[in-house]
Short mmCIF file of C-alpha atoms and ligand atoms in Angstrom, two decimals:
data_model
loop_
_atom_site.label_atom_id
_atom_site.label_comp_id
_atom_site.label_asym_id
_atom_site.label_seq_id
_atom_site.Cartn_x
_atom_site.Cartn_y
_atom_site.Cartn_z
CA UNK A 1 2.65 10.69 37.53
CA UNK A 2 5.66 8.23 38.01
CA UNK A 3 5.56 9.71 41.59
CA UNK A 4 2.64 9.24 42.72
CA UNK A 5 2.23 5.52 41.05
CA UNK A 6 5.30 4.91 43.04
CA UNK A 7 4.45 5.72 46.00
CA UNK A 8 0.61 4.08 45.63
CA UNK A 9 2.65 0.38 45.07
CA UNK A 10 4.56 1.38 48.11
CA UNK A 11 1.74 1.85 50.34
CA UNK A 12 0.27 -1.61 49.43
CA UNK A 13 3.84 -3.11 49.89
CA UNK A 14 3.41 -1.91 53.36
CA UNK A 15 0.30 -3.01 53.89
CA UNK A 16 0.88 -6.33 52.73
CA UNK A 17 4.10 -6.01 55.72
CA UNK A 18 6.47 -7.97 53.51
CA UNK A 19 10.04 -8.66 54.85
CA UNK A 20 12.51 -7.57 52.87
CA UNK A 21 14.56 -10.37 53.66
CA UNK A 22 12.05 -12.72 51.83
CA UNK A 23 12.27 -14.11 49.06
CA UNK A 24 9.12 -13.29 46.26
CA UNK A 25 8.82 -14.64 43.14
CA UNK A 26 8.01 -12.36 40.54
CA UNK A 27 5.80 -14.27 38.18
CA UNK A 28 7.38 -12.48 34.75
CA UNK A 29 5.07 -13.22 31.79
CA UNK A 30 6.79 -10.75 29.32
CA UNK A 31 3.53 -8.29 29.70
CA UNK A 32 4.00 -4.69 30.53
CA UNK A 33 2.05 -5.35 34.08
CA UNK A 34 3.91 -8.19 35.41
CA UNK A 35 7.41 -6.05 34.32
CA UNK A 36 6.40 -2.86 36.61
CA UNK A 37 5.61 -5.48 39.32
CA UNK A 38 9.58 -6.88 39.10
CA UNK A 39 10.84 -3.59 38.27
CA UNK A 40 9.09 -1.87 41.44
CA UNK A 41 10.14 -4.41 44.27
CA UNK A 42 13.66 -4.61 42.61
CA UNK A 43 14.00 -0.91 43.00
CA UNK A 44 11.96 -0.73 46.48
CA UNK A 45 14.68 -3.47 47.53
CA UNK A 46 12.57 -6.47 47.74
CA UNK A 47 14.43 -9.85 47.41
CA UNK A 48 13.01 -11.13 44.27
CA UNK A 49 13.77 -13.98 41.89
CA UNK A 50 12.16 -14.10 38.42
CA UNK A 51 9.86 -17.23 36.86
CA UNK A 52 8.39 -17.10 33.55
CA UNK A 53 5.90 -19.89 31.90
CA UNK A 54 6.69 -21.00 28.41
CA UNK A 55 2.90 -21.91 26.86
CA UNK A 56 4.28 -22.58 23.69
CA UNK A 57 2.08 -20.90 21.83
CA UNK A 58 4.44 -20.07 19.26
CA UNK A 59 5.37 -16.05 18.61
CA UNK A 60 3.64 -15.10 21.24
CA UNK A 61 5.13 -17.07 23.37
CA UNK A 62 8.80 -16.48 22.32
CA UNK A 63 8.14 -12.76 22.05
CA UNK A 64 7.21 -13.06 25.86
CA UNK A 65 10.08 -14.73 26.82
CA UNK A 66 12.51 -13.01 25.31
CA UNK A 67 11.16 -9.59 26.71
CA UNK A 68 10.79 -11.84 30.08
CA UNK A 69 14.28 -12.17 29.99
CA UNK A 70 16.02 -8.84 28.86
CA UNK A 71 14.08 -7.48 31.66
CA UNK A 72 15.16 -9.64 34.14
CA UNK A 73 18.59 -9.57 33.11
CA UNK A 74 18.31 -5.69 33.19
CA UNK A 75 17.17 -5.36 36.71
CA UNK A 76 19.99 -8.70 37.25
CA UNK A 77 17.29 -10.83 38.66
CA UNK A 78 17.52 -14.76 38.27
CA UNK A 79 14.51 -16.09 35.66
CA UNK A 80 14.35 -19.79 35.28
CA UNK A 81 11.62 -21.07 32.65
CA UNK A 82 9.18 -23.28 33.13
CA UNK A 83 8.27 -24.99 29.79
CA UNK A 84 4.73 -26.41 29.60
CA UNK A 85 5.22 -28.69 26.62
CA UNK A 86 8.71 -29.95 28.62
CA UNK A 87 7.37 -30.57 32.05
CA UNK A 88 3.57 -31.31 31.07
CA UNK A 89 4.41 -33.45 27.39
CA UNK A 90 1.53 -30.42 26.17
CA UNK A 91 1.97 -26.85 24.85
CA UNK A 92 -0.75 -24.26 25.86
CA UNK A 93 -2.77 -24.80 22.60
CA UNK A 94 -2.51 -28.97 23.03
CA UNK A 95 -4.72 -27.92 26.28
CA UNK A 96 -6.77 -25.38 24.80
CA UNK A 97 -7.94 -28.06 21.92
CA UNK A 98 -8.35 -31.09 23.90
CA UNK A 99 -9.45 -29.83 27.98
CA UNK A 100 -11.07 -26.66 26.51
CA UNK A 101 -13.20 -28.03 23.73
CA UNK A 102 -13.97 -31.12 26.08
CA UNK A 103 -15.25 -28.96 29.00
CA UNK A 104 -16.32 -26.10 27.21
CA UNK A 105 -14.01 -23.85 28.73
CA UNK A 106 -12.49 -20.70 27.19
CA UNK A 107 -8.46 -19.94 26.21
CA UNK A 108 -8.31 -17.83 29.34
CA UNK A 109 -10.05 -20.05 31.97
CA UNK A 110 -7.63 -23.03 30.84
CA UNK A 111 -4.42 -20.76 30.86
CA UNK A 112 -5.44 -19.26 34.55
CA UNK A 113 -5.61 -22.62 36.34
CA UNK A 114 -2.70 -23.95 35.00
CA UNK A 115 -0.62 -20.98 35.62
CA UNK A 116 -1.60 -20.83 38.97
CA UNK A 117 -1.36 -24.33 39.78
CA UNK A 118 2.42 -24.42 38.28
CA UNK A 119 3.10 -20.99 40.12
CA UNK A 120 2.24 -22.27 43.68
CA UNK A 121 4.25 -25.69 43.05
CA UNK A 122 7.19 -23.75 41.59
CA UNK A 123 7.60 -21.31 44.53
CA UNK A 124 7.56 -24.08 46.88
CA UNK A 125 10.32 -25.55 45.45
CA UNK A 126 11.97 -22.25 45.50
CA UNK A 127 11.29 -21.83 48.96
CA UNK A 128 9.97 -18.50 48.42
CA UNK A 129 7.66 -17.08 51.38
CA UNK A 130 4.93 -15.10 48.19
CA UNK A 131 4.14 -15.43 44.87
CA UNK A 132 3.38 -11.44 43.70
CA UNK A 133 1.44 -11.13 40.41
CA UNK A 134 1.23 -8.26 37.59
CA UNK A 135 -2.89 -8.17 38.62
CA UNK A 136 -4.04 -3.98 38.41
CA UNK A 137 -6.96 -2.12 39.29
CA UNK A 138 -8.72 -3.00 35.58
CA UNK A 139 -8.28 -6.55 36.31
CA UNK A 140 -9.43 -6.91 40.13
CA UNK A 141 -12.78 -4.57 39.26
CA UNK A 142 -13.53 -6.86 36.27
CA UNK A 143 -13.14 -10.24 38.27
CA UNK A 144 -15.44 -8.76 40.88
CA UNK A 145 -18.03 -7.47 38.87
CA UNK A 146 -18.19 -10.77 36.98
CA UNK A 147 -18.76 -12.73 39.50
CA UNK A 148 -21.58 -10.66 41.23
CA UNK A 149 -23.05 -11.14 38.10
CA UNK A 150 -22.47 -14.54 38.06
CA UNK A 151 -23.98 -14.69 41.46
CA UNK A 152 -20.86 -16.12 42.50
CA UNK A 153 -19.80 -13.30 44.90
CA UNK A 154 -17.82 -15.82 47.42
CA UNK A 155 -15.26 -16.56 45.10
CA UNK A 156 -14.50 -12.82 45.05
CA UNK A 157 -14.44 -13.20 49.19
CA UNK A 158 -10.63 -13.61 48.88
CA UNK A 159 -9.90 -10.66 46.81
CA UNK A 160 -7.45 -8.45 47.95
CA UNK A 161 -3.95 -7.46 47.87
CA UNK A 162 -2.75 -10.55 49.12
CA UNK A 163 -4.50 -14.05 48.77
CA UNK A 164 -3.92 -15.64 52.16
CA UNK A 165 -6.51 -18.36 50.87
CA UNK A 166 -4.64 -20.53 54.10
CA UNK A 167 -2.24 -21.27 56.84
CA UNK A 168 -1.56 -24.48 55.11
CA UNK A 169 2.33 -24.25 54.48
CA UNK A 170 1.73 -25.72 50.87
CA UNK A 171 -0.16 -22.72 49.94
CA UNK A 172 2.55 -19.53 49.11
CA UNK A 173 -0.07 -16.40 49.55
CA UNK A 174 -0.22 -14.39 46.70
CA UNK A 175 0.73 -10.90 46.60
CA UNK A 176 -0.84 -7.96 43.86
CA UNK A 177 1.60 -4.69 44.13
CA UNK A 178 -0.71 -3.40 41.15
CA UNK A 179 -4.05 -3.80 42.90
CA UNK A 180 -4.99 -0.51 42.61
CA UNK A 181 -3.02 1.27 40.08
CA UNK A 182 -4.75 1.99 36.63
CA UNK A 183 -3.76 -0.63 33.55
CA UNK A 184 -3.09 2.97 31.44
CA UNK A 185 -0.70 4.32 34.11
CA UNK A 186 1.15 1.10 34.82
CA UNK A 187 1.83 0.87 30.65
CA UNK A 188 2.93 4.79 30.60
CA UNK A 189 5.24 3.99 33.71
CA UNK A 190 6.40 0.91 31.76
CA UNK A 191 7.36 2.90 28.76
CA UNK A 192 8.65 6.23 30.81
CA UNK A 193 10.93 3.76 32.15
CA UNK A 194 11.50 1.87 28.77
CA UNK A 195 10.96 -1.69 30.21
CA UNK A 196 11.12 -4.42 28.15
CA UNK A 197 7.57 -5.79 27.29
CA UNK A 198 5.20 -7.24 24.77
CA UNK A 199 2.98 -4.29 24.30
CA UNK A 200 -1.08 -5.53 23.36
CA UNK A 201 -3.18 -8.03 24.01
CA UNK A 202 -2.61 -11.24 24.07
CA UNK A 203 -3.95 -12.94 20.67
CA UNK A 204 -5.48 -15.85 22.24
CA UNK A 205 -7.58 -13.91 24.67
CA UNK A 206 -10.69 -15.56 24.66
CA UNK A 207 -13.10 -14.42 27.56
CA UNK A 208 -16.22 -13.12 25.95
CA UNK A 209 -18.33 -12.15 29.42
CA UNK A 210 -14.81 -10.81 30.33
CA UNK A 211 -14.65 -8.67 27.49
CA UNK A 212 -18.29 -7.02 27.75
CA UNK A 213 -18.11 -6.49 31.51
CA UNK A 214 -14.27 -4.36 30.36
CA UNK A 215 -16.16 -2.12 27.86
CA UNK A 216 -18.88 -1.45 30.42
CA UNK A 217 -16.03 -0.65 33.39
CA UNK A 218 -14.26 1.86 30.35
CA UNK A 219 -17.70 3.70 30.37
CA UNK A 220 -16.88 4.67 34.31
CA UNK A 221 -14.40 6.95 35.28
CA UNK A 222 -11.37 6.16 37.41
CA UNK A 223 -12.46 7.31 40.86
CA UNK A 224 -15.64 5.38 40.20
CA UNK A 225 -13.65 2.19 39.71
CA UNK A 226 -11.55 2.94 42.82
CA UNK A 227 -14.88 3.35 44.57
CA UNK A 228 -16.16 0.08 43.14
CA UNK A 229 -13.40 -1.27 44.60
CA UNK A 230 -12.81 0.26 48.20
CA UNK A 231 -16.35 -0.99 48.85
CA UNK A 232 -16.13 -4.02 47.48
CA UNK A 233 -13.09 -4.70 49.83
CA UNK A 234 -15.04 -3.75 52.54
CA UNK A 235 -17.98 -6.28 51.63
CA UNK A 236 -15.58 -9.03 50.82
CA UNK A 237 -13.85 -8.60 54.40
CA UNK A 238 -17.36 -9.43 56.27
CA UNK A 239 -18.14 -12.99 53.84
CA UNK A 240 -16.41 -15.91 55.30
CA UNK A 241 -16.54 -18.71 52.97
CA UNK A 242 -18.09 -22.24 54.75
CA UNK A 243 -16.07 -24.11 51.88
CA UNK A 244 -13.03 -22.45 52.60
CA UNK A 245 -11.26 -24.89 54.37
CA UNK A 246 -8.45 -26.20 52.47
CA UNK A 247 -7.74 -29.76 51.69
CA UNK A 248 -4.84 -31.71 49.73
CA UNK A 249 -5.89 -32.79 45.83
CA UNK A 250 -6.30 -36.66 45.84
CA UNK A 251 -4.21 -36.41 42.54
CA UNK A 252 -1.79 -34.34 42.84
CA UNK A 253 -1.39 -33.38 45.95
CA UNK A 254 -1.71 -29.42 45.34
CA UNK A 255 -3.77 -27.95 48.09
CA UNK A 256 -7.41 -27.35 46.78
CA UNK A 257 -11.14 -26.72 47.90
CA UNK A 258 -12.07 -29.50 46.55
CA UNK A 259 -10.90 -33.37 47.04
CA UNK A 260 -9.61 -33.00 42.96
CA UNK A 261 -8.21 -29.60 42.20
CA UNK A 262 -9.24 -27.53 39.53
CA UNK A 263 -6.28 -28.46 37.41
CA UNK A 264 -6.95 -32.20 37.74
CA UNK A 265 -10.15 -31.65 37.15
CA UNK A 266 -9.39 -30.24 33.64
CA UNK A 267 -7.43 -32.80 33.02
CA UNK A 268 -10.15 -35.57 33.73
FE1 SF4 B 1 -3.66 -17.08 28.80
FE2 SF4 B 1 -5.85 -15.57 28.38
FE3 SF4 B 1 -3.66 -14.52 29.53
FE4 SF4 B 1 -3.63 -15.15 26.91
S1 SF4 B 1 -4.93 -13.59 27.91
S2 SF4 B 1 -2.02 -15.61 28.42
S3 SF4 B 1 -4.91 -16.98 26.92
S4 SF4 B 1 -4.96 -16.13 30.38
ZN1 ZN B 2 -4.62 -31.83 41.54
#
Protein backbone atom coordinates (compact mmCIF):
# COMPACT_ATOMS: atom_id res chain seq x y z
CA UNK A 1 0.00 0.00 0.00
CA UNK A 2 2.90 2.41 1.08
CA UNK A 3 4.31 1.34 -2.36
CA UNK A 4 2.11 2.03 -4.53
CA UNK A 5 0.97 5.55 -2.76
CA UNK A 6 4.58 6.29 -3.22
CA UNK A 7 5.04 5.84 -6.34
CA UNK A 8 1.36 7.54 -7.41
CA UNK A 9 2.91 11.09 -5.64
CA UNK A 10 5.93 10.38 -7.71
CA UNK A 11 4.29 10.25 -10.95
CA UNK A 12 2.50 13.63 -10.33
CA UNK A 13 5.92 15.07 -9.10
CA UNK A 14 6.98 14.28 -12.55
CA UNK A 15 4.34 15.52 -14.19
CA UNK A 16 4.32 18.67 -12.51
CA UNK A 17 8.49 18.60 -13.93
CA UNK A 18 9.70 20.23 -10.72
CA UNK A 19 13.49 20.96 -10.39
CA UNK A 20 14.94 19.58 -7.70
CA UNK A 21 17.08 22.40 -7.25
CA UNK A 22 14.00 24.59 -6.37
CA UNK A 23 13.02 25.65 -3.61
CA UNK A 24 9.01 24.61 -2.47
CA UNK A 25 7.42 25.61 0.37
CA UNK A 26 5.66 23.08 2.13
CA UNK A 27 2.64 24.77 3.57
CA UNK A 28 2.69 22.56 7.12
CA UNK A 29 -0.65 23.03 8.92
CA UNK A 30 -0.05 20.24 11.58
CA UNK A 31 -2.81 17.94 9.62
CA UNK A 32 -1.97 14.44 8.65
CA UNK A 33 -2.30 15.56 4.71
CA UNK A 34 -0.11 18.47 4.60
CA UNK A 35 2.67 16.12 6.78
CA UNK A 36 2.76 13.24 3.94
CA UNK A 37 3.11 16.18 1.45
CA UNK A 38 6.60 17.43 3.45
CA UNK A 39 7.48 14.03 4.34
CA UNK A 40 7.23 12.73 0.56
CA UNK A 41 9.30 15.54 -1.27
CA UNK A 42 11.82 15.45 1.70
CA UNK A 43 12.36 11.81 1.06
CA UNK A 44 11.94 12.08 -2.94
CA UNK A 45 14.80 14.85 -2.46
CA UNK A 46 12.90 17.91 -3.17
CA UNK A 47 14.39 21.17 -1.72
CA UNK A 48 11.77 22.13 0.68
CA UNK A 49 11.43 24.68 3.47
CA UNK A 50 8.52 24.45 5.96
CA UNK A 51 5.72 27.44 6.78
CA UNK A 52 3.03 26.98 9.15
CA UNK A 53 0.02 29.65 9.93
CA UNK A 54 -0.73 30.33 13.54
CA UNK A 55 -4.83 31.17 13.49
CA UNK A 56 -4.90 31.43 16.99
CA UNK A 57 -7.64 29.61 17.58
CA UNK A 58 -6.54 28.43 20.78
CA UNK A 59 -5.88 24.34 21.28
CA UNK A 60 -6.35 23.75 18.09
CA UNK A 61 -4.15 25.90 17.00
CA UNK A 62 -1.23 25.09 19.40
CA UNK A 63 -1.87 21.38 18.94
CA UNK A 64 -1.15 22.14 15.15
CA UNK A 65 1.84 23.82 15.66
CA UNK A 66 3.46 21.87 17.83
CA UNK A 67 2.88 18.68 15.61
CA UNK A 68 3.88 21.30 12.67
CA UNK A 69 7.02 21.52 14.23
CA UNK A 70 8.21 18.03 15.58
CA UNK A 71 7.62 17.05 12.10
CA UNK A 72 9.58 19.44 10.55
CA UNK A 73 12.28 19.16 12.89
CA UNK A 74 12.14 15.33 12.25
CA UNK A 75 12.56 15.43 8.57
CA UNK A 76 15.29 18.72 9.62
CA UNK A 77 13.36 21.08 7.48
CA UNK A 78 13.33 24.93 8.38
CA UNK A 79 9.49 26.04 9.65
CA UNK A 80 9.11 29.68 10.35
CA UNK A 81 5.51 30.74 11.75
CA UNK A 82 3.45 33.06 10.57
CA UNK A 83 1.19 34.40 13.41
CA UNK A 84 -2.13 35.89 12.27
CA UNK A 85 -2.96 37.80 15.43
CA UNK A 86 1.01 39.18 15.21
CA UNK A 87 1.20 40.22 11.63
CA UNK A 88 -2.68 40.96 11.03
CA UNK A 89 -3.48 42.64 14.95
CA UNK A 90 -6.54 39.58 14.52
CA UNK A 91 -6.62 35.87 15.49
CA UNK A 92 -8.62 33.49 13.16
CA UNK A 93 -11.82 33.72 15.33
CA UNK A 94 -11.49 37.90 15.53
CA UNK A 95 -12.14 37.29 11.56
CA UNK A 96 -14.56 34.66 11.76
CA UNK A 97 -16.88 37.03 14.19
CA UNK A 98 -16.49 40.27 12.57
CA UNK A 99 -15.79 39.51 8.29
CA UNK A 100 -17.79 36.24 8.58
CA UNK A 101 -20.91 37.35 10.38
CA UNK A 102 -20.71 40.72 8.30
CA UNK A 103 -20.63 38.93 4.87
CA UNK A 104 -22.28 35.93 5.72
CA UNK A 105 -19.50 33.79 5.05
CA UNK A 106 -18.68 30.45 6.70
CA UNK A 107 -15.41 29.46 9.17
CA UNK A 108 -13.93 27.72 6.16
CA UNK A 109 -14.48 30.27 3.31
CA UNK A 110 -12.80 33.03 5.67
CA UNK A 111 -9.83 30.68 6.72
CA UNK A 112 -9.20 29.64 2.79
CA UNK A 113 -8.69 33.19 1.49
CA UNK A 114 -6.62 34.27 4.06
CA UNK A 115 -4.41 31.33 4.01
CA UNK A 116 -3.91 31.60 0.56
CA UNK A 117 -3.43 35.15 0.33
CA UNK A 118 -0.61 34.97 3.25
CA UNK A 119 0.84 31.75 1.47
CA UNK A 120 1.50 33.44 -1.95
CA UNK A 121 3.00 36.71 -0.16
CA UNK A 122 5.11 34.53 2.15
CA UNK A 123 6.75 32.43 -0.62
CA UNK A 124 7.63 35.45 -2.43
CA UNK A 125 9.52 36.66 0.17
CA UNK A 126 11.11 33.35 0.42
CA UNK A 127 11.93 33.34 -3.03
CA UNK A 128 10.57 30.01 -3.48
CA UNK A 129 9.72 29.00 -7.26
CA UNK A 130 5.96 26.75 -5.74
CA UNK A 131 3.86 26.72 -3.02
CA UNK A 132 2.77 22.66 -2.74
CA UNK A 133 -0.36 22.03 -0.60
CA UNK A 134 -1.65 18.87 1.53
CA UNK A 135 -4.97 19.02 -1.11
CA UNK A 136 -6.02 14.86 -1.87
CA UNK A 137 -8.28 13.20 -4.09
CA UNK A 138 -11.43 13.71 -1.36
CA UNK A 139 -10.80 17.30 -1.43
CA UNK A 140 -10.28 18.12 -5.31
CA UNK A 141 -13.64 15.80 -6.17
CA UNK A 142 -15.60 17.76 -3.52
CA UNK A 143 -14.49 21.32 -4.78
CA UNK A 144 -15.48 20.22 -8.26
CA UNK A 145 -18.64 18.79 -7.66
CA UNK A 146 -19.64 21.85 -5.63
CA UNK A 147 -19.16 24.10 -7.92
CA UNK A 148 -20.96 22.32 -10.88
CA UNK A 149 -23.61 22.49 -8.61
CA UNK A 150 -23.17 25.84 -7.94
CA UNK A 151 -23.14 26.42 -11.62
CA UNK A 152 -19.90 27.87 -11.12
CA UNK A 153 -17.89 25.31 -13.17
CA UNK A 154 -15.09 28.04 -14.34
CA UNK A 155 -13.73 28.44 -11.10
CA UNK A 156 -12.98 24.70 -11.17
CA UNK A 157 -11.23 25.54 -14.85
CA UNK A 158 -7.90 25.80 -12.95
CA UNK A 159 -8.03 22.61 -11.11
CA UNK A 160 -5.28 20.48 -11.39
CA UNK A 161 -2.11 19.39 -9.98
CA UNK A 162 -0.56 22.56 -10.26
CA UNK A 163 -2.37 26.05 -10.27
CA UNK A 164 -0.48 27.99 -12.91
CA UNK A 165 -3.42 30.62 -12.51
CA UNK A 166 -0.43 33.09 -14.40
CA UNK A 167 2.87 34.07 -15.80
CA UNK A 168 2.71 37.04 -13.59
CA UNK A 169 6.00 36.63 -11.44
CA UNK A 170 3.93 37.70 -8.26
CA UNK A 171 1.89 34.67 -8.54
CA UNK A 172 4.08 31.33 -7.05
CA UNK A 173 1.94 28.34 -8.88
CA UNK A 174 0.67 26.03 -6.60
CA UNK A 175 1.56 22.53 -6.52
CA UNK A 176 -0.94 19.34 -5.02
CA UNK A 177 1.46 16.05 -4.64
CA UNK A 178 -1.85 14.50 -3.04
CA UNK A 179 -4.18 15.19 -5.96
CA UNK A 180 -5.08 11.92 -6.45
CA UNK A 181 -4.30 9.80 -3.57
CA UNK A 182 -7.28 8.75 -1.24
CA UNK A 183 -7.71 10.98 2.25
CA UNK A 184 -7.89 7.14 4.02
CA UNK A 185 -4.58 6.03 2.44
CA UNK A 186 -2.67 9.27 2.93
CA UNK A 187 -3.78 9.00 7.00
CA UNK A 188 -2.72 5.07 7.05
CA UNK A 189 0.65 6.14 5.29
CA UNK A 190 0.84 8.96 7.88
CA UNK A 191 0.52 6.62 10.76
CA UNK A 192 2.61 3.49 9.05
CA UNK A 193 5.18 6.04 9.07
CA UNK A 194 4.27 7.52 12.57
CA UNK A 195 4.30 11.23 11.46
CA UNK A 196 3.54 13.70 13.70
CA UNK A 197 -0.08 15.07 13.17
CA UNK A 198 -3.30 16.29 14.64
CA UNK A 199 -5.46 13.37 13.81
CA UNK A 200 -9.58 14.62 13.13
CA UNK A 201 -11.26 17.23 11.96
CA UNK A 202 -10.79 20.41 12.51
CA UNK A 203 -13.44 21.76 15.22
CA UNK A 204 -14.25 24.87 13.51
CA UNK A 205 -15.12 23.27 10.22
CA UNK A 206 -17.99 25.01 9.14
CA UNK A 207 -18.97 24.27 5.39
CA UNK A 208 -22.44 22.88 5.41
CA UNK A 209 -22.91 22.38 1.30
CA UNK A 210 -19.31 21.05 1.77
CA UNK A 211 -20.29 18.59 4.16
CA UNK A 212 -23.46 17.09 2.23
CA UNK A 213 -21.73 16.99 -1.15
CA UNK A 214 -18.67 14.63 1.23
CA UNK A 215 -21.37 12.18 2.45
CA UNK A 216 -22.79 11.88 -1.06
CA UNK A 217 -18.95 11.33 -2.66
CA UNK A 218 -18.54 8.44 0.53
CA UNK A 219 -21.62 6.72 -1.12
CA UNK A 220 -19.23 6.18 -4.45
CA UNK A 221 -16.53 3.96 -4.57
CA UNK A 222 -12.90 4.89 -5.16
CA UNK A 223 -12.45 4.17 -8.86
CA UNK A 224 -15.66 6.10 -9.35
CA UNK A 225 -14.11 9.15 -7.72
CA UNK A 226 -10.90 8.71 -9.75
CA UNK A 227 -13.20 8.59 -12.75
CA UNK A 228 -15.03 11.71 -11.61
CA UNK A 229 -11.94 13.14 -11.64
CA UNK A 230 -9.88 12.01 -14.82
CA UNK A 231 -12.86 13.42 -16.73
CA UNK A 232 -13.29 16.27 -15.05
CA UNK A 233 -9.56 17.13 -15.85
CA UNK A 234 -10.20 16.55 -19.21
CA UNK A 235 -13.31 19.05 -19.31
CA UNK A 236 -11.51 21.62 -17.26
CA UNK A 237 -8.45 21.54 -19.84
CA UNK A 238 -10.89 22.68 -22.88
CA UNK A 239 -12.68 25.96 -20.60
CA UNK A 240 -10.56 28.98 -20.87
CA UNK A 241 -11.69 31.50 -18.50
CA UNK A 242 -12.45 35.25 -20.34
CA UNK A 243 -11.83 36.73 -16.70
CA UNK A 244 -8.73 35.07 -16.28
CA UNK A 245 -6.44 37.65 -16.88
CA UNK A 246 -4.69 38.65 -13.85
CA UNK A 247 -4.44 42.07 -12.44
CA UNK A 248 -2.64 43.70 -9.25
CA UNK A 249 -5.23 44.37 -6.03
CA UNK A 250 -5.68 48.23 -5.78
CA UNK A 251 -5.13 47.54 -1.95
CA UNK A 252 -2.76 45.46 -1.46
CA UNK A 253 -1.10 44.84 -4.22
CA UNK A 254 -1.56 40.84 -4.25
CA UNK A 255 -2.27 39.76 -7.76
CA UNK A 256 -6.11 39.12 -8.15
CA UNK A 257 -9.03 38.73 -10.77
CA UNK A 258 -10.50 41.37 -9.62
CA UNK A 259 -9.31 45.22 -9.13
CA UNK A 260 -9.81 44.36 -4.95
CA UNK A 261 -8.78 40.86 -4.07
CA UNK A 262 -10.78 38.53 -2.32
CA UNK A 263 -8.97 39.13 0.92
CA UNK A 264 -9.52 42.90 0.78
CA UNK A 265 -12.67 42.37 -0.08
CA UNK A 266 -13.40 40.56 3.24
CA UNK A 267 -11.92 42.97 4.90
CA UNK A 268 -14.16 45.89 3.46
FE1 LIG B 1 -9.92 26.78 8.47
FE2 LIG B 1 -12.05 25.29 7.77
FE3 LIG B 1 -9.56 24.32 7.52
FE4 LIG B 1 -10.62 24.65 9.97
S1 LIG B 1 -11.36 23.25 8.35
S2 LIG B 1 -8.54 25.23 9.32
S3 LIG B 1 -11.82 26.50 9.64
S4 LIG B 1 -10.42 26.05 6.40
ZN1 LIG C 1 -5.83 42.89 -1.75
Amino acid sequence: MSEQLEKKVMETLKKIKLSKKDKILVAVSGGGDSSVTAYLLKKFGYNIEGIHINLGVGDYSKKCMNSAKKLCQQLGVKLPVYDLKKEQGKTMKDFWREVGEKKKLNNCAVCGVMKKWILNKEARKLKVKSIATGHNLDDETETFLLNVLKGSLGLSSKTGIITKNTKDKKFIPRIKPLFYIHKKDIMAYARKNKLDFVDGICPYREDSYRIEIRKFLSTLSNKEKENLMKNAEHVLKKIKKENSKIQYCQLCGEPSRKNICKKCGLMR
